[in-house]
Amino acid sequence: MLITVAYLYIYLMRWVRRRSDAMKRLQLINAIRKSLRCSSIQLQKTNRSCILSSGTNMSLAPGPTDWCSNLQTLVGKELVNVEVMLEKSNVRICAIEPKLIVPLNGWTSYLLNQSPFDGEKSRDIVFVILELMQCNHEVQRNQLEELVNLVAWKSGRSFQAVAECTENGFCQLTRSFLDNCLVAQELLEVTSITSIDVRGQPDKMIPGASGSQTPLLHFQKLSGIQSSSDFNNSSQQLDQDCKEELSGMYSDSDCAGEAPAEPLEEIAPEMLTPVTRKENLHGKPPNVLVYCGKKDSSRLFENVRSIFAQCLNTDKYTVYHLKHDQVKTTPWLDNTTLLIISSDKVYDGVDEVFLKYFLEGGTVVSFGSSFDAKFVTRIQTNSKSSILTLSYENWSDATFICGRHVYETSLKSLLCDVTLTCLAQDKHRGNPVILEAVHETSGGVALLSQVNFDKDPSEMAISQDIFTILKLSNSIRFEILRSLFRRLGIDSDQPVLPSLTPIVLLSCSSKSKQQFFKSLSSRLKDGHLVSKDVTLQFITDDISLSAINVTSSVIPVITDAQRISILFDFAVYKANLKTKLIGNVMFYADVITTTMNLIESLMFSLPADIGLVAVATRQTAGVGRGGNAWLSPPGCAMFSLHLRVPQRSLLGERIPFLQHIVSLAVVLGVRQKPGYENLDLCIKWPNDIYYGASMKLGGNIVKSSIMNDIIHANIGCGVNVANKDPTICINDLIQMANETSRDDSKWLNLLSTEEVIALSLNCLEDLIAKFQSDGPDGFKRLYYRYWLHGNQRVRLNSEDGPEATVIGLDEFGFLLVRLSNGQMESVQPDGNSFDMMRNLIAPKSN
């Protein structure tokens, strides 16, 4: 009896909860309906459990019932300038005034749905912008096409579509979105919906096209969005229509069976003029398609996309995956600026389609592919991929991964009206390995390369020596790739640096945050803290974030972290941080000039119990030792921190040791992690972190000032964690360890910048504490285990300078060497650098 009553009670409570939620959701829908005409309503998926966007007059912190309890307030305000997070559906809703107006010029109308578009429709019609992405999870699905009529699309960094629907349709759209089950054609998940007004007409993809098929699949194929389903499952009608649009594509070449053309006189590469490419007719970012073969192509594409993105102007080009099943079924030929073949084999006649594209004026780059055999006779020299030293333009000693073939030296073209030119040779064998093929009639250009510039050195990590050789040439690999793209008329300049972003104040505890504000209260004037290089503007009220201006000299500080989305996962950082003090308060910015200025502006105001660290994802003016520029790409762990060291202490009397402590802290932070002990991270004097003795992974800089017997140290540190190109990073070493071990039980997970920063700060605090208690001797013994210079023979000041042997660090942290006459001499780090290639300690050149 009691069990029955309990079940009835649970059922009743669930029914009441569902009824209550349904009523509250209905109120929300009604509020949206009221505001739909005067405001742009935006619904957006988010992984954060806090308010994300700006422009709010009220903040509703998410909680089990917060959004429900505040719903009546929303209705009263009709959602104007208000946003709310729904915890269960993980959706943010906000209203924007005035209503957004989107000009459709530059958008493309949906293929085969290109009747004249009427943007001035009845009052009942609502226009929306949809953002879509690949759906990677199984959900109960409501079809987007049943609720809206798709009008236009636009490719770029995100995939967007403009659609029209009724007011009731928009409310249905909202319900499905809140239930996390709104997808398009079971291929793409809708991640954002924004109601808008539209002006103008979208461009037509193919003038005069007509038909009745669903346009979204064309959008998906033309945009190159990867789906969770195979395109073989698309409708037969779609395949048939696509084939008709590509009529004649698969006919035999007019040159088939004819004798090869006579060899032409070879032209010196420096005398060649890059081919001028045709203009983009549709006003869209030109498409770069990458074909990666038939098997496992999605994984392979993800590997090569990051490589090509660093060699192309991504503000001008969008890199898409051309899947094997799309080659013959999608009308991509007229909408592609560059086709890249990144597969040694081509299947099912797709090479004929690629050849057709070339013969009709297209541009192709082929890396180690059998497609090359359409143009020239190949000679097999290896049974599998190997390495070669390349001679190309000004580069003659760089080593790269190569395919199994080279090209015959006579360069006889197998196609009529096609001229072949050798661009690069195997330095030792003399065989051509990079050719340029030009179709004299259409202007089509193909770069045929048996050098696999598309392969990362980790793919040939069969030994540490080969991996090191390839990594030493990695930056040249990117330089040559850019040179080859420029030869084709492709813009290889990298886009301008992103705009500066506000600072976000983060803390591990509310107590630390309160103490931080208390320490600054005497210096703040109208919320501004003024220093020599930068002024910090602390934003503590509900001012709209969109009204905030960020410059290099005046940087806003958002004190409520829930108001803004950031690229740094503070939860991961906090979970790995085990310090008592260092790093308990953080200044974070997505993009900033340099974190060093932030610490310098505050360090004399901070109390002893605040361990401030400044972190950025990108720096536009990072500072290195000796005034050198510090390159700061995404994936690099970059941080600055403030340390207080009593002048009358073991470390305070030997402050040059501090830069050595920081270097060792980064190395130990990684190598003391279980399983990561054998990663070859080392220390190069005076302040660099190296992979073995080969390549630099990071470094640090220490600036110090003394006030009231306290040394205030401003420490800047950067280490490559996940930015594997163009040189090397920690995750490269992890991948190499996984490849060479091939023992699943010893598999190592890749590290994040958040982890490495936290682990480094843990070790830094421990090392400083031990140095202060035990002195330098114990530290030096640990330091020598990871440094590169024990008993190393060097020359001082110049290549003709006196010879010396490196002994270690002296009692003050300077480099101790023994001259050939037996005399001991200390070398200060300031102004000097250790040239590993020449075993030379010389003044550092800026």
GROMACS .gro file of C-alpha atoms in nm, residues 69-289:
model
  221
   69SER     CA    1   1.030   3.281  -1.132
   70ASN     CA    2   1.142   3.585  -1.332
   71LEU     CA    3   0.926   3.506  -1.633
   72GLN     CA    4   0.646   3.745  -1.536
   73THR     CA    5   0.901   4.028  -1.525
   74LEU     CA    6   1.008   3.934  -1.876
   75VAL     CA    7   0.651   3.943  -2.000
   76GLY     CA    8   0.600   4.285  -1.849
   77LYS     CA    9   0.912   4.420  -2.018
   78GLU     CA   10   0.830   4.236  -2.341
   79LEU     CA   11   1.186   4.098  -2.349
   80VAL     CA   12   1.326   4.436  -2.464
   81ASN     CA   13   1.700   4.456  -2.387
   82VAL     CA   14   1.662   4.148  -2.169
   83GLU     CA   15   1.818   3.807  -2.193
   84VAL     CA   16   1.754   3.489  -2.003
   85MET     CA   17   1.929   3.154  -1.983
   86LEU     CA   18   1.722   2.838  -1.976
   87GLU     CA   19   1.921   2.588  -1.773
   88LYS     CA   20   1.766   2.263  -1.894
   89SER     CA   21   1.758   2.350  -2.262
   90ASN     CA   22   2.091   2.537  -2.243
   91VAL     CA   23   1.955   2.818  -2.457
   92ARG     CA   24   2.004   3.192  -2.422
   93ILE     CA   25   1.720   3.421  -2.531
   94CYS     CA   26   1.758   3.795  -2.575
   95ALA     CA   27   1.580   4.082  -2.745
   96ILE     CA   28   1.763   4.348  -2.947
   97GLU     CA   29   1.636   4.697  -3.030
   98PRO     CA   30   1.610   4.842  -3.284
   99LYS     CA   31   1.524   4.541  -3.495
  100LEU     CA   32   1.812   4.414  -3.709
  101ILE     CA   33   1.792   4.482  -4.084
  102VAL     CA   34   1.994   4.249  -4.308
  103PRO     CA   35   2.066   4.345  -4.673
  104LEU     CA   36   2.051   4.031  -4.887
  105ASN     CA   37   2.301   4.161  -5.142
  106GLY     CA   38   2.593   3.920  -5.128
  107TRP     CA   39   2.374   3.633  -5.010
  108THR     CA   40   2.292   3.352  -5.253
  109SER     CA   41   1.940   3.236  -5.322
  110TYR     CA   42   1.872   2.868  -5.281
  111LEU     CA   43   1.949   2.665  -5.589
  112LEU     CA   44   1.639   2.574  -5.792
  113ASN     CA   45   1.433   2.808  -5.574
  114GLN     CA   46   1.528   3.134  -5.739
  115SER     CA   47   1.200   3.301  -5.824
  116PRO     CA   48   1.207   3.680  -5.765
  117PHE     CA   49   1.221   3.734  -5.392
  118ASP     CA   50   0.969   3.966  -5.226
  119GLY     CA   51   1.109   4.111  -4.904
  120GLU     CA   52   0.798   4.330  -4.850
  121LYS     CA   53   0.549   4.062  -4.749
  122SER     CA   54   0.247   4.066  -4.524
  123ARG     CA   55   0.267   4.156  -4.158
  124ASP     CA   56   0.230   3.791  -4.064
  125ILE     CA   57   0.561   3.695  -4.228
  126VAL     CA   58   0.870   3.676  -4.008
  127PHE     CA   59   1.223   3.656  -4.148
  128VAL     CA   60   1.500   3.480  -3.953
  129ILE     CA   61   1.871   3.410  -3.981
  130LEU     CA   62   1.967   3.052  -3.894
  131GLU     CA   63   2.315   2.929  -3.805
  132LEU     CA   64   2.377   2.557  -3.859
  133MET     CA   65   2.644   2.306  -3.772
  134GLN     CA   66   2.704   1.933  -3.793
  135CYS     CA   67   2.474   1.727  -3.570
  136ASN     CA   68   2.685   1.480  -3.371
  137HIS     CA   69   2.422   1.345  -3.135
  138GLU     CA   70   2.101   1.152  -3.168
  139VAL     CA   71   1.792   1.351  -3.071
  140GLN     CA   72   1.425   1.346  -3.138
  141ARG     CA   73   1.410   1.566  -3.446
  142ASN     CA   74   1.170   1.827  -3.578
  143GLN     CA   75   1.230   1.912  -3.942
  144LEU     CA   76   1.329   2.274  -4.008
  145GLU     CA   77   1.171   2.265  -4.354
  146GLU     CA   78   0.829   2.194  -4.208
  147LEU     CA   79   0.836   2.527  -4.020
  148VAL     CA   80   1.014   2.768  -4.256
  149ASN     CA   81   1.075   2.844  -4.622
  150LEU     CA   82   1.449   2.878  -4.690
  151VAL     CA   83   1.530   3.188  -4.895
  152ALA     CA   84   1.908   3.252  -4.912
  153TRP     CA   85   2.238   3.126  -4.777
  154LYS     CA   86   2.587   3.249  -4.713
  155SER     CA   87   2.910   3.057  -4.656
  156GLY     CA   88   3.200   3.170  -4.444
  157ARG     CA   89   3.331   3.104  -4.093
  158SER     CA   90   2.978   2.994  -4.003
  159PHE     CA   91   2.702   2.860  -4.224
  160GLN     CA   92   2.397   3.083  -4.230
  161ALA     CA   93   2.060   3.078  -4.399
  162VAL     CA   94   1.778   3.331  -4.425
  163ALA     CA   95   1.428   3.184  -4.400
  164GLU     CA   96   1.071   3.308  -4.381
  165CYS     CA   97   0.787   3.181  -4.167
  166THR     CA   98   0.463   3.293  -4.004
  167GLU     CA   99   0.441   3.423  -3.648
  168ASN     CA  100   0.295   3.090  -3.545
  169GLY     CA  101   0.577   2.918  -3.731
  170PHE     CA  102   0.833   3.124  -3.537
  171CYS     CA  103   0.671   3.019  -3.211
  172GLN     CA  104   0.683   2.654  -3.325
  173LEU     CA  105   1.048   2.712  -3.420
  174THR     CA  106   1.116   2.845  -3.070
  175ARG     CA  107   0.952   2.545  -2.902
  176SER     CA  108   1.155   2.297  -3.108
  177PHE     CA  109   1.473   2.494  -3.043
  178LEU     CA  110   1.413   2.496  -2.668
  179ASP     CA  111   1.357   2.122  -2.680
  180ASN     CA  112   1.696   2.079  -2.854
  181CYS     CA  113   1.548   1.886  -3.143
  182LEU     CA  114   1.551   2.124  -3.441
  183VAL     CA  115   1.751   1.990  -3.735
  184ALA     CA  116   1.755   2.034  -4.111
  185GLN     CA  117   1.717   1.728  -4.332
  186GLU     CA  118   1.853   1.519  -4.040
  187LEU     CA  119   2.196   1.653  -4.132
  188LEU     CA  120   2.245   1.991  -3.969
  189GLU     CA  121   2.151   2.115  -3.625
  190VAL     CA  122   2.026   2.471  -3.582
  191THR     CA  123   2.242   2.650  -3.320
  192SER     CA  124   2.110   3.004  -3.346
  193ILE     CA  125   1.788   3.177  -3.455
  194THR     CA  126   1.751   3.555  -3.492
  195SER     CA  127   1.443   3.735  -3.620
  196ILE     CA  128   1.525   4.017  -3.865
  197ASP     CA  129   1.393   4.243  -4.138
  198VAL     CA  130   1.544   4.205  -4.485
  199ARG     CA  131   1.619   4.439  -4.772
  200GLY     CA  132   1.730   4.376  -5.129
  201GLN     CA  133   1.758   4.060  -5.337
  202PRO     CA  134   1.991   3.759  -5.298
  203ASP     CA  135   2.218   3.666  -5.587
  204LYS     CA  136   2.140   3.369  -5.809
  205MET     CA  137   2.381   3.078  -5.816
  206ILE     CA  138   2.280   2.948  -6.160
  207PRO     CA  139   2.067   3.191  -6.366
  208GLY     CA  140   1.752   3.035  -6.503
  209ALA     CA  141   1.765   2.723  -6.285
  210SER     CA  142   1.433   2.570  -6.195
  211GLY     CA  143   1.307   2.266  -6.013
  212SER     CA  144   1.128   2.147  -5.708
  213GLN     CA  145   1.387   1.981  -5.487
  214THR     CA  146   1.453   2.081  -5.126
  215PRO     CA  147   1.718   2.356  -5.136
  216LEU     CA  148   1.895   2.285  -4.807
  217LEU     CA  149   2.089   1.988  -4.939
  218HIS     CA  150   2.225   2.213  -5.212
  219PHE     CA  151   2.321   2.461  -4.943
  220GLN     CA  152   2.493   2.189  -4.748
  221LYS     CA  153   2.680   2.050  -5.045
  222LEU     CA  154   2.781   2.382  -5.195
  223SER     CA  155   2.892   2.508  -4.854
  224GLY     CA  156   3.088   2.190  -4.782
  225ILE     CA  157   2.922   2.129  -4.445
  226GLN     CA  158   3.002   1.783  -4.318
  227SER     CA  159   2.701   1.581  -4.221
  228SER     CA  160   2.652   1.289  -3.991
  229SER     CA  161   2.490   1.096  -4.273
  230ASP     CA  162   2.629   0.971  -4.600
  231PHE     CA  163   2.523   1.158  -4.910
  232ASN     CA  164   2.433   0.826  -5.070
  233ASN     CA  165   2.119   0.850  -4.857
  234SER     CA  166   2.010   1.169  -5.035
  235SER     CA  167   1.713   1.154  -5.267
  236GLN     CA  168   1.753   1.002  -5.612
  237GLN     CA  169   1.584   1.310  -5.753
  238LEU     CA  170   1.860   1.530  -5.611
  239ASP     CA  171   2.132   1.310  -5.756
  240GLN     CA  172   1.962   1.316  -6.093
  241ASP     CA  173   1.927   1.695  -6.093
  242CYS     CA  174   2.292   1.737  -5.994
  243LYS     CA  175   2.401   1.508  -6.277
  244GLU     CA  176   2.200   1.711  -6.526
  245GLU     CA  177   2.368   2.029  -6.405
  246LEU     CA  178   2.705   1.862  -6.464
  247SER     CA  179   2.609   1.733  -6.810
  248GLY     CA  180   2.904   1.639  -7.023
  249MET     CA  181   3.143   1.634  -6.727
  250TYR     CA  182   3.240   1.271  -6.771
  251SER     CA  183   3.299   1.260  -7.147
  252ASP     CA  184   3.639   1.142  -7.264
  253SER     CA  185   3.906   1.404  -7.315
  254ASP     CA  186   3.954   1.526  -7.669
  255CYS     CA  187   4.320   1.442  -7.631
  256ALA     CA  188   4.266   1.079  -7.530
  257GLY     CA  189   4.475   0.844  -7.737
  258GLU     CA  190   4.681   1.112  -7.906
  259ALA     CA  191   5.058   1.112  -7.903
  260PRO     CA  192   5.220   1.311  -7.624
  261ALA     CA  193   5.331   1.659  -7.712
  262GLU     CA  194   5.697   1.723  -7.786
  263PRO     CA  195   5.898   1.829  -7.483
  264LEU     CA  196   5.927   2.205  -7.449
  265GLU     CA  197   6.235   2.394  -7.352
  266GLU     CA  198   6.248   2.425  -6.975
  267ILE     CA  199   6.192   2.776  -6.843
  268ALA     CA  200   6.370   2.896  -6.531
  269PRO     CA  201   6.122   2.917  -6.244
  270GLU     CA  202   6.211   3.281  -6.169
  271MET     CA  203   6.108   3.377  -6.527
  272LEU     CA  204   5.756   3.239  -6.493
  273THR     CA  205   5.457   3.468  -6.436
  274PRO     CA  206   5.181   3.349  -6.202
  275VAL     CA  207   4.855   3.283  -6.381
  276THR     CA  208   4.581   3.540  -6.320
  277ARG     CA  209   4.275   3.370  -6.183
  278LYS     CA  210   3.919   3.452  -6.279
  279GLU     CA  211   3.724   3.687  -6.053
  280ASN     CA  212   3.469   3.555  -5.806
  281LEU     CA  213   3.132   3.627  -5.965
  282HIS     CA  214   2.900   3.584  -5.672
  283GLY     CA  215   3.057   3.806  -5.410
  284LYS     CA  216   3.106   3.512  -5.173
  285PRO     CA  217   3.435   3.403  -5.013
  286PRO     CA  218   3.600   3.183  -5.279
  287ASN     CA  219   3.586   2.816  -5.195
  288VAL     CA  220   3.897   2.603  -5.151
  289LEU     CA  221   3.797   2.236  -5.169
   0.00000   0.00000   0.00000
